Amino acid sequence: MSESRARLTRREFMARACAAGASVCLGPGMSLPSLASASGWREASWYRRLPGKRVHCVLCPCNPFMRQCGVLSDGQTCYCRVRTNVGGRLYVTNYARACTINVDPVEKSPLYHVLPGAKALAIAAPGCNLACKCCQNWKMSQAGVEETRNFYAPPQEIVRRAKEAKCQAIAYTYTEPVIYYEYLLDTARLARKNGMRNFVSTGGYITTDPLAELCNYVDAFSVSVKGFTEDFYLKYCRGHLQTVLQTLKAIRAAGVWLEIPVLIIPTLSDDMDRIRWFCSWVRENLGPDVPLHFTRFTPEYQLRDLPTTPVQTLESARSAAMKEGIRFAYIGNVPGHDANNTFCPSCKKLIIQRVGFRIYSNKAPGGTCSYCKARLPGIWS
Amino acid sequence: MASVLLLIAASGLVAAVAQVVLIRELLVVFDGNELMLGLFFATWLFWVAVGSLLGGLVSRRAGLRPLQVMLAASGVLAVCQVLMVRTLRQWLGFEFGQILPAGQAVLAASAALAPLCLLVGAQFAVACRVAAPLSADAARRVYVAEGAGFALGGVLAAFVAAPHLSSVQAAVALALVASIASWAGASVGGGRIVPHWSALLAALIAAFAALGGPARLETGSLRRLWRPLSVVDCVNSPHGNIVAASRAGQISFYVSGKYVASAGDALAAEQTAHLCLLQHPRPRTALLIGGTASGIIPHMLSHHLRRLVYVELDARLIALVRRHSRDEFTGFSDPRVEAVFADARQWCRQSSQQFDLILVSVPEPATVLLTRFYTLEFFQQARRLLTPAGVLVVSLPAHADYFSEEDLALQGTVYRTLKAVFPNVLVTPTSQRFFFASAGNGISLDPNELFHRFQERRVAAQHFHPYLLYDLLPPDRVGRVQDALRQIRAPLTTDFAPVACFRAQRLWNLAAASIPPSAMRWLDDHPWQAMVGLLSLFAVPGLAGSARRGRRLALLGGLAAFGMAGMVVEVALLLAFQVIWGHVYAHLGLIVAAFMLGMVAGGVIPGVKRGLVEKAWASWAAVLGIAAAYLLILPHAIRVPPTPVGALWFYALVSSAGLITGLAYPVGVALLPGETGGLAYGADLLGACLGALVAGAFLLPVSGVAQSLHALAGLFAALAAFWLIRPS
């Protein structure tokens, strides 16, 4: 299917949405859910029906900072912008509405211990359940379906494109994959059937049961941590740090590969004591083999007037992580930096050299160090 | 009468300087785009209008004393409000570095500006009331005196306060001038110097200044404003406030509160330099416009350039960067580098040099001043300066993996404008979109070709590896971006219709979540409907019925239309000046003074005084007609050559605009029974408030100067016809 033909125009979307909305006016003779389905919406998989045509979405932890979250009245849309209560049923409006589809190296996710140099078909649908003021993808994540330019791309289409582009995996990334959970899950099942892997880059704001189901189909998670205090998450992300930490533990407990990008924002999350605390938390709760990526902040979205993170701060954070016992600590968003590379924790030699998101040299084929034969944790084949 | 005129002239002076100082401070706290600038001016005018209306209501038995108190208080308030603006962010609960939505910015600006503005507006109404029994045309004389004071204040603000004083120093100086003027107001009437409380106040302020109080206040309030960064250097230039602030050993540079670059951090600059220089097969000479603080020069030179000319508007910014950066970072000391401190547009017009590459490294076109580097006329100038295979580079912030409607709109207009001048235009799919334009065939987005050029040149790069080219320019994304931009239909951005400015504000608005994006999109798509809606606001009351109350409304509507048109014309003239002569800063004071002097002249024309009594209605219709004719010819008349004769002609046009405004106010007031001036002044200011809001942010960029002024001419012609057909 060509992109121009597959793309759902705003006019079409509005027409379909209006059709669903109009049913409210047309009275009891019309079936609201059937109209919502006609508009291309998909019924959500994680919610409870409540009396009075209310619903309780249980996909994400209820966000106490947002008025429209958790329990939704008829006609209300959750603050993630893509889950709407239509006549007492919860519908997902961004199912199969991809706002971007690209072929990316897996290193972009960032996943440094997963199939180095492999290609993944990266997709995203609009919306997010956090409101991070530092978001790099805010034009897609802080908008609903009607505010973004989308393509109609059902799971079959995604898998077909991935095969066509000779991708080894599908990466659910850019925005928050949790809020296109149903789309993700259907695509992931189909991808797995077709011998492809699934990688998810997320903010980790999800409840336990949906996460457990997701873990059955996902091969690797990249869960970004944006700060180290509840206060930071409350002020700058409208969320809870504790929930993210629980997600990290659950993923690790499920045995799914995990890497953690850690954004270091000058003045907001560059306190070395907090960074040390987080590293020690990772070592104790997740183990020393979970790679940390200390990522450089560049002025973006609503934090445009903060300076970029000094490379020296990132180096200090990395060094603190190593001292706390983390075996793989990287520096991200600084192309050409030595800490973009993987060093063998055993013989300390450079084994995977990266330039940007490309693999320049790999001395650990199959995840074994060519020099000392030590096994590296991760997914290597 | 002399005391009243002296006091109101001083009030005008205080208002002019305080306006410049406070709005400059607000721009440091909030974003300085055209929309915010318009909002701040509109907020100022709105509260002055409210002050004038309230002053007219409560000043039934006003005397000279309240005027003296208000004048002295407005000086002291100016100091308090500068300090208040610097704490606004903490009050609103916003951390440093965060952009604020326009709604909150207006509320904050209101809180910061309202007390002083209310006083300024009330002083005018009270002055009119006090002067009314003393003169038959008191309102006109007060209007003229205030205008003269404002003109002088404008000159002082442009030539003394902005370039040489810190905001606190300027405000303290104002407080001193206001208290001395208040004292003088008490003394002038009796013809001798009298002991007065304002003299004591002046002495106290002088002592405070002599003991170094302003410097301590400045330091303390700056520390609070920039927390959690530490201010290590702060200078004011005619172009803005420049600050060097440090955090974790890294010094970052800010201009008017906007982050520019960090000393020693040239990661992005290096990538930019290599990506751009590789576009020319063999670059030998380059011109860099802006962006020198980012440390880009050494990386450009690493491509074996023989000569690099950089043009920066603000020499003080470069001096500050030099003070806090190493030479290897800035590259300023390299013998191949030639520095030019001038307006780049003006320099490009006059230069006859030839370059292989012109890199325009200025921020996105969020103001009309910046949009001058994205227009058809500038691209034509640039092509003249390029060698046959030369490359022009401009850039816009974007998203590497996604095109929003707003991105497409902005990039579409820049792409089409470039295509109108250059046969070959390529756009990178990077998060900073680079537009490479050339008349030759050397530009390329093929990573293999660029890799080869990089290797061939043996460039000594620090953080850049040619392998990165494959990440930056994947062929599928390159193709997608070119396809999307080729298909888009967008208007060209020109000097006199800088549509890119509005579209950059649409993008800013998307991040700031201020106005519904769909509303901004509608304005962009339907400029004529928006124009008709705007003019209807003035046409409906302006063409009100023939009943006595209706005529009063019609007159107030007409005065408001004059206020609005005055503001639109002022912005159009400033835009024209920038286009013809380059940056406006050095001449801003003169332009404001020329306008205000024209206004004063309009108010003192003897024939008007007689006309007020004898043929008031005909005079009003005539003034409306003159305004219509002026607006009709102005778009053609402002296209003058940049010669001394052209400058004289330009200033004559500015004074004419002031003259017509000056004519309108006394004539309008004379026709309002029982009106001493406050209500009419309020109507005039409310119109100006709306004009400030729409002129730079929307009307002139989207509709263009000619269409906007012609539409206004139509409004005034209709109003003139109405008064001619239906005389009283």
PDB file of C-alpha atoms in Angstrom, chain A residues 186-364:
ATOM      1  CA  ASP A 186      -1.100  -7.217  17.654  1.00  0.00           C
ATOM      2  CA  THR A 187       1.937  -6.163  15.626  1.00  0.00           C
ATOM      3  CA  ALA A 188       4.347  -7.848  18.040  1.00  0.00           C
ATOM      4  CA  ARG A 189       2.436 -11.162  17.860  1.00  0.00           C
ATOM      5  CA  LEU A 190       2.456 -11.069  14.080  1.00  0.00           C
ATOM      6  CA  ALA A 191       6.119 -10.055  13.953  1.00  0.00           C
ATOM      7  CA  ARG A 192       7.081 -12.922  16.186  1.00  0.00           C
ATOM      8  CA  LYS A 193       5.168 -15.332  13.974  1.00  0.00           C
ATOM      9  CA  ASN A 194       7.243 -14.016  11.100  1.00  0.00           C
ATOM     10  CA  GLY A 195      10.506 -14.558  12.950  1.00  0.00           C
ATOM     11  CA  MET A 196      11.125 -10.960  13.901  1.00  0.00           C
ATOM     12  CA  ARG A 197      11.983  -9.513  17.270  1.00  0.00           C
ATOM     13  CA  ASN A 198      10.197  -6.700  19.096  1.00  0.00           C
ATOM     14  CA  PHE A 199      11.920  -3.838  20.907  1.00  0.00           C
ATOM     15  CA  VAL A 200      10.075  -1.250  22.978  1.00  0.00           C
ATOM     16  CA  SER A 201      11.363   2.192  23.993  1.00  0.00           C
ATOM     17  CA  THR A 202       9.172   3.491  26.762  1.00  0.00           C
ATOM     18  CA  GLY A 203       8.900   5.861  29.706  1.00  0.00           C
ATOM     19  CA  GLY A 204       7.836   2.878  31.801  1.00  0.00           C
ATOM     20  CA  TYR A 205       4.492   4.280  32.914  1.00  0.00           C
ATOM     21  CA  ILE A 206       2.347   1.153  32.876  1.00  0.00           C
ATOM     22  CA  THR A 207       0.532  -1.074  35.370  1.00  0.00           C
ATOM     23  CA  THR A 208       1.696  -4.573  36.285  1.00  0.00           C
ATOM     24  CA  ASP A 209      -0.736  -6.838  34.409  1.00  0.00           C
ATOM     25  CA  PRO A 210      -0.567  -5.199  30.981  1.00  0.00           C
ATOM     26  CA  LEU A 211       3.211  -5.112  31.343  1.00  0.00           C
ATOM     27  CA  ALA A 212       3.313  -8.818  32.149  1.00  0.00           C
ATOM     28  CA  GLU A 213       1.312  -9.582  28.995  1.00  0.00           C
ATOM     29  CA  LEU A 214       3.580  -7.341  26.956  1.00  0.00           C
ATOM     30  CA  CYS A 215       6.686  -9.077  28.250  1.00  0.00           C
ATOM     31  CA  ASN A 216       5.519 -12.272  26.522  1.00  0.00           C
ATOM     32  CA  TYR A 217       6.067 -10.724  23.111  1.00  0.00           C
ATOM     33  CA  VAL A 218       8.808  -8.159  23.639  1.00  0.00           C
ATOM     34  CA  ASP A 219      12.464  -9.102  23.394  1.00  0.00           C
ATOM     35  CA  ALA A 220      14.055  -5.954  24.753  1.00  0.00           C
ATOM     36  CA  PHE A 221      12.969  -2.834  26.563  1.00  0.00           C
ATOM     37  CA  SER A 222      14.659   0.516  26.663  1.00  0.00           C
ATOM     38  CA  VAL A 223      13.065   2.361  29.606  1.00  0.00           C
ATOM     39  CA  SER A 224      14.111   5.974  29.827  1.00  0.00           C
ATOM     40  CA  VAL A 225      14.561   7.558  33.227  1.00  0.00           C
ATOM     41  CA  LYS A 226      14.348  11.330  33.100  1.00  0.00           C
ATOM     42  CA  GLY A 227      15.102  12.275  36.690  1.00  0.00           C
ATOM     43  CA  PHE A 228      15.866  10.807  40.072  1.00  0.00           C
ATOM     44  CA  THR A 229      13.284  12.338  42.375  1.00  0.00           C
ATOM     45  CA  GLU A 230       9.524  12.218  42.780  1.00  0.00           C
ATOM     46  CA  ASP A 231       9.563  16.000  42.722  1.00  0.00           C
ATOM     47  CA  PHE A 232      11.217  16.036  39.292  1.00  0.00           C
ATOM     48  CA  TYR A 233       8.711  13.557  37.842  1.00  0.00           C
ATOM     49  CA  LEU A 234       5.828  15.511  39.316  1.00  0.00           C
ATOM     50  CA  LYS A 235       7.006  18.903  38.039  1.00  0.00           C
ATOM     51  CA  TYR A 236       8.505  18.013  34.687  1.00  0.00           C
ATOM     52  CA  CYS A 237       6.775  14.802  33.583  1.00  0.00           C
ATOM     53  CA  ARG A 238       3.458  14.783  35.434  1.00  0.00           C
ATOM     54  CA  GLY A 239       4.130  11.301  36.711  1.00  0.00           C
ATOM     55  CA  HIS A 240       5.704   9.239  39.485  1.00  0.00           C
ATOM     56  CA  LEU A 241       9.265   7.984  39.659  1.00  0.00           C
ATOM     57  CA  GLN A 242       8.145   5.062  41.833  1.00  0.00           C
ATOM     58  CA  THR A 243       5.968   3.645  39.037  1.00  0.00           C
ATOM     59  CA  VAL A 244       8.891   3.723  36.625  1.00  0.00           C
ATOM     60  CA  LEU A 245      11.132   1.965  39.132  1.00  0.00           C
ATOM     61  CA  GLN A 246       8.486  -0.740  39.606  1.00  0.00           C
ATOM     62  CA  THR A 247       8.309  -1.207  35.828  1.00  0.00           C
ATOM     63  CA  LEU A 248      12.090  -1.644  35.691  1.00  0.00           C
ATOM     64  CA  LYS A 249      11.943  -4.325  38.358  1.00  0.00           C
ATOM     65  CA  ALA A 250       9.026  -6.109  36.668  1.00  0.00           C
ATOM     66  CA  ILE A 251      10.780  -6.215  33.288  1.00  0.00           C
ATOM     67  CA  ARG A 252      13.933  -7.590  34.860  1.00  0.00           C
ATOM     68  CA  ALA A 253      11.926 -10.140  36.833  1.00  0.00           C
ATOM     69  CA  ALA A 254      10.229 -11.277  33.613  1.00  0.00           C
ATOM     70  CA  GLY A 255      13.644 -12.008  32.145  1.00  0.00           C
ATOM     71  CA  VAL A 256      13.325  -9.555  29.267  1.00  0.00           C
ATOM     72  CA  TRP A 257      16.449  -7.670  28.219  1.00  0.00           C
ATOM     73  CA  LEU A 258      16.564  -4.142  29.622  1.00  0.00           C
ATOM     74  CA  GLU A 259      18.648  -1.038  28.977  1.00  0.00           C
ATOM     75  CA  ILE A 260      18.122   2.322  30.649  1.00  0.00           C
ATOM     76  CA  PRO A 261      18.734   5.688  28.974  1.00  0.00           C
ATOM     77  CA  VAL A 262      19.177   8.308  31.695  1.00  0.00           C
ATOM     78  CA  LEU A 263      18.681  11.899  30.636  1.00  0.00           C
ATOM     79  CA  ILE A 264      20.950  14.322  32.446  1.00  0.00           C
ATOM     80  CA  ILE A 265      19.454  17.823  32.380  1.00  0.00           C
ATOM     81  CA  PRO A 266      21.598  20.682  33.662  1.00  0.00           C
ATOM     82  CA  THR A 267      20.161  22.250  36.834  1.00  0.00           C
ATOM     83  CA  LEU A 268      17.312  19.695  37.019  1.00  0.00           C
ATOM     84  CA  SER A 269      18.828  16.202  37.128  1.00  0.00           C
ATOM     85  CA  ASP A 270      22.587  16.687  37.261  1.00  0.00           C
ATOM     86  CA  ASP A 271      23.023  16.226  40.987  1.00  0.00           C
ATOM     87  CA  MET A 272      25.786  13.651  41.435  1.00  0.00           C
ATOM     88  CA  ASP A 273      24.462  12.373  44.757  1.00  0.00           C
ATOM     89  CA  ARG A 274      21.114  11.504  43.148  1.00  0.00           C
ATOM     90  CA  ILE A 275      22.868   9.934  40.162  1.00  0.00           C
ATOM     91  CA  ARG A 276      24.920   7.786  42.551  1.00  0.00           C
ATOM     92  CA  TRP A 277      21.752   6.822  44.422  1.00  0.00           C
ATOM     93  CA  PHE A 278      20.076   5.737  41.185  1.00  0.00           C
ATOM     94  CA  CYS A 279      23.086   3.711  40.060  1.00  0.00           C
ATOM     95  CA  SER A 280      23.217   1.901  43.357  1.00  0.00           C
ATOM     96  CA  TRP A 281      19.446   1.279  43.131  1.00  0.00           C
ATOM     97  CA  VAL A 282      19.959  -0.262  39.674  1.00  0.00           C
ATOM     98  CA  ARG A 283      22.786  -2.475  40.885  1.00  0.00           C
ATOM     99  CA  GLU A 284      20.803  -3.705  43.879  1.00  0.00           C
ATOM    100  CA  ASN A 285      17.419  -4.160  42.199  1.00  0.00           C
ATOM    101  CA  LEU A 286      18.230  -4.923  38.591  1.00  0.00           C
ATOM    102  CA  GLY A 287      21.781  -6.150  38.732  1.00  0.00           C
ATOM    103  CA  PRO A 288      25.088  -4.752  37.459  1.00  0.00           C
ATOM    104  CA  ASP A 289      24.595  -6.009  33.891  1.00  0.00           C
ATOM    105  CA  VAL A 290      21.789  -3.596  32.981  1.00  0.00           C
ATOM    106  CA  PRO A 291      23.435  -1.020  30.699  1.00  0.00           C
ATOM    107  CA  LEU A 292      22.937   2.654  31.577  1.00  0.00           C
ATOM    108  CA  HIS A 293      23.116   5.320  28.871  1.00  0.00           C
ATOM    109  CA  PHE A 294      23.803   8.792  30.296  1.00  0.00           C
ATOM    110  CA  THR A 295      22.269  10.953  27.630  1.00  0.00           C
ATOM    111  CA  ARG A 296      23.138  14.515  26.842  1.00  0.00           C
ATOM    112  CA  PHE A 297      20.293  17.009  27.030  1.00  0.00           C
ATOM    113  CA  THR A 298      19.842  19.515  24.221  1.00  0.00           C
ATOM    114  CA  PRO A 299      17.367  22.412  24.572  1.00  0.00           C
ATOM    115  CA  GLU A 300      14.010  21.102  23.383  1.00  0.00           C
ATOM    116  CA  TYR A 301      10.233  21.558  23.642  1.00  0.00           C
ATOM    117  CA  GLN A 302       9.423  23.531  26.802  1.00  0.00           C
ATOM    118  CA  LEU A 303      12.964  23.555  28.186  1.00  0.00           C
ATOM    119  CA  ARG A 304      14.528  25.571  25.394  1.00  0.00           C
ATOM    120  CA  ASP A 305      16.614  27.917  27.438  1.00  0.00           C
ATOM    121  CA  LEU A 306      18.584  25.462  29.513  1.00  0.00           C
ATOM    122  CA  PRO A 307      22.152  24.894  28.333  1.00  0.00           C
ATOM    123  CA  THR A 308      23.254  21.592  26.838  1.00  0.00           C
ATOM    124  CA  THR A 309      24.676  19.108  29.328  1.00  0.00           C
ATOM    125  CA  PRO A 310      28.446  19.562  29.707  1.00  0.00           C
ATOM    126  CA  VAL A 311      30.248  16.434  28.501  1.00  0.00           C
ATOM    127  CA  GLN A 312      32.223  16.595  31.740  1.00  0.00           C
ATOM    128  CA  THR A 313      28.992  16.086  33.727  1.00  0.00           C
ATOM    129  CA  LEU A 314      28.157  13.001  31.649  1.00  0.00           C
ATOM    130  CA  GLU A 315      31.640  11.656  32.193  1.00  0.00           C
ATOM    131  CA  SER A 316      31.300  12.186  35.944  1.00  0.00           C
ATOM    132  CA  ALA A 317      27.939  10.393  35.909  1.00  0.00           C
ATOM    133  CA  ARG A 318      29.416   7.475  33.993  1.00  0.00           C
ATOM    134  CA  SER A 319      32.363   7.268  36.299  1.00  0.00           C
ATOM    135  CA  ALA A 320      30.002   7.346  39.330  1.00  0.00           C
ATOM    136  CA  ALA A 321      28.006   4.485  37.784  1.00  0.00           C
ATOM    137  CA  MET A 322      31.141   2.389  37.261  1.00  0.00           C
ATOM    138  CA  LYS A 323      32.196   3.042  40.836  1.00  0.00           C
ATOM    139  CA  GLU A 324      28.776   1.885  42.016  1.00  0.00           C
ATOM    140  CA  GLY A 325      29.361  -1.396  40.220  1.00  0.00           C
ATOM    141  CA  ILE A 326      27.474  -0.892  36.956  1.00  0.00           C
ATOM    142  CA  ARG A 327      29.400  -2.866  34.352  1.00  0.00           C
ATOM    143  CA  PHE A 328      28.129  -1.129  31.210  1.00  0.00           C
ATOM    144  CA  ALA A 329      27.737   2.640  31.392  1.00  0.00           C
ATOM    145  CA  TYR A 330      27.578   4.631  28.154  1.00  0.00           C
ATOM    146  CA  ILE A 331      27.417   8.266  27.153  1.00  0.00           C
ATOM    147  CA  GLY A 332      24.705   9.046  24.658  1.00  0.00           C
ATOM    148  CA  ASN A 333      24.103  11.909  22.253  1.00  0.00           C
ATOM    149  CA  VAL A 334      27.806  12.766  22.094  1.00  0.00           C
ATOM    150  CA  PRO A 335      28.925  11.292  18.756  1.00  0.00           C
ATOM    151  CA  GLY A 336      32.508  10.168  18.710  1.00  0.00           C
ATOM    152  CA  HIS A 337      32.894   9.957  22.491  1.00  0.00           C
ATOM    153  CA  ASP A 338      34.887   6.983  23.704  1.00  0.00           C
ATOM    154  CA  ALA A 339      32.034   6.004  26.034  1.00  0.00           C
ATOM    155  CA  ASN A 340      29.816   5.230  23.034  1.00  0.00           C
ATOM    156  CA  ASN A 341      31.809   2.036  22.729  1.00  0.00           C
ATOM    157  CA  THR A 342      31.538  -1.245  24.594  1.00  0.00           C
ATOM    158  CA  PHE A 343      34.520  -2.394  26.608  1.00  0.00           C
ATOM    159  CA  CYS A 344      34.847  -5.947  27.842  1.00  0.00           C
ATOM    160  CA  PRO A 345      34.257  -5.910  31.615  1.00  0.00           C
ATOM    161  CA  SER A 346      36.699  -8.745  31.934  1.00  0.00           C
ATOM    162  CA  CYS A 347      39.776  -7.776  29.901  1.00  0.00           C
ATOM    163  CA  LYS A 348      38.794  -4.043  29.574  1.00  0.00           C
ATOM    164  CA  LYS A 349      39.521  -4.058  25.850  1.00  0.00           C
ATOM    165  CA  LEU A 350      37.476  -2.166  23.278  1.00  0.00           C
ATOM    166  CA  ILE A 351      35.182  -4.741  21.697  1.00  0.00           C
ATOM    167  CA  ILE A 352      32.381  -2.859  19.963  1.00  0.00           C
ATOM    168  CA  GLN A 353      33.242   0.492  18.435  1.00  0.00           C
ATOM    169  CA  ARG A 354      30.371   2.766  17.397  1.00  0.00           C
ATOM    170  CA  VAL A 355      30.230   5.912  15.321  1.00  0.00           C
ATOM    171  CA  GLY A 356      26.877   7.526  15.918  1.00  0.00           C
ATOM    172  CA  PHE A 357      24.416   4.669  15.583  1.00  0.00           C
ATOM    173  CA  ARG A 358      26.676   2.612  13.308  1.00  0.00           C
ATOM    174  CA  ILE A 359      28.948  -0.248  14.266  1.00  0.00           C
ATOM    175  CA  TYR A 360      32.476   0.622  13.194  1.00  0.00           C
ATOM    176  CA  SER A 361      34.057  -2.584  14.457  1.00  0.00           C
ATOM    177  CA  ASN A 362      32.765  -5.577  16.404  1.00  0.00           C
ATOM    178  CA  LYS A 363      35.172  -7.806  18.290  1.00  0.00           C
ATOM    179  CA  ALA A 364      32.412  -9.606  20.137  1.00  0.00           C
TER     180      ALA A 364
END
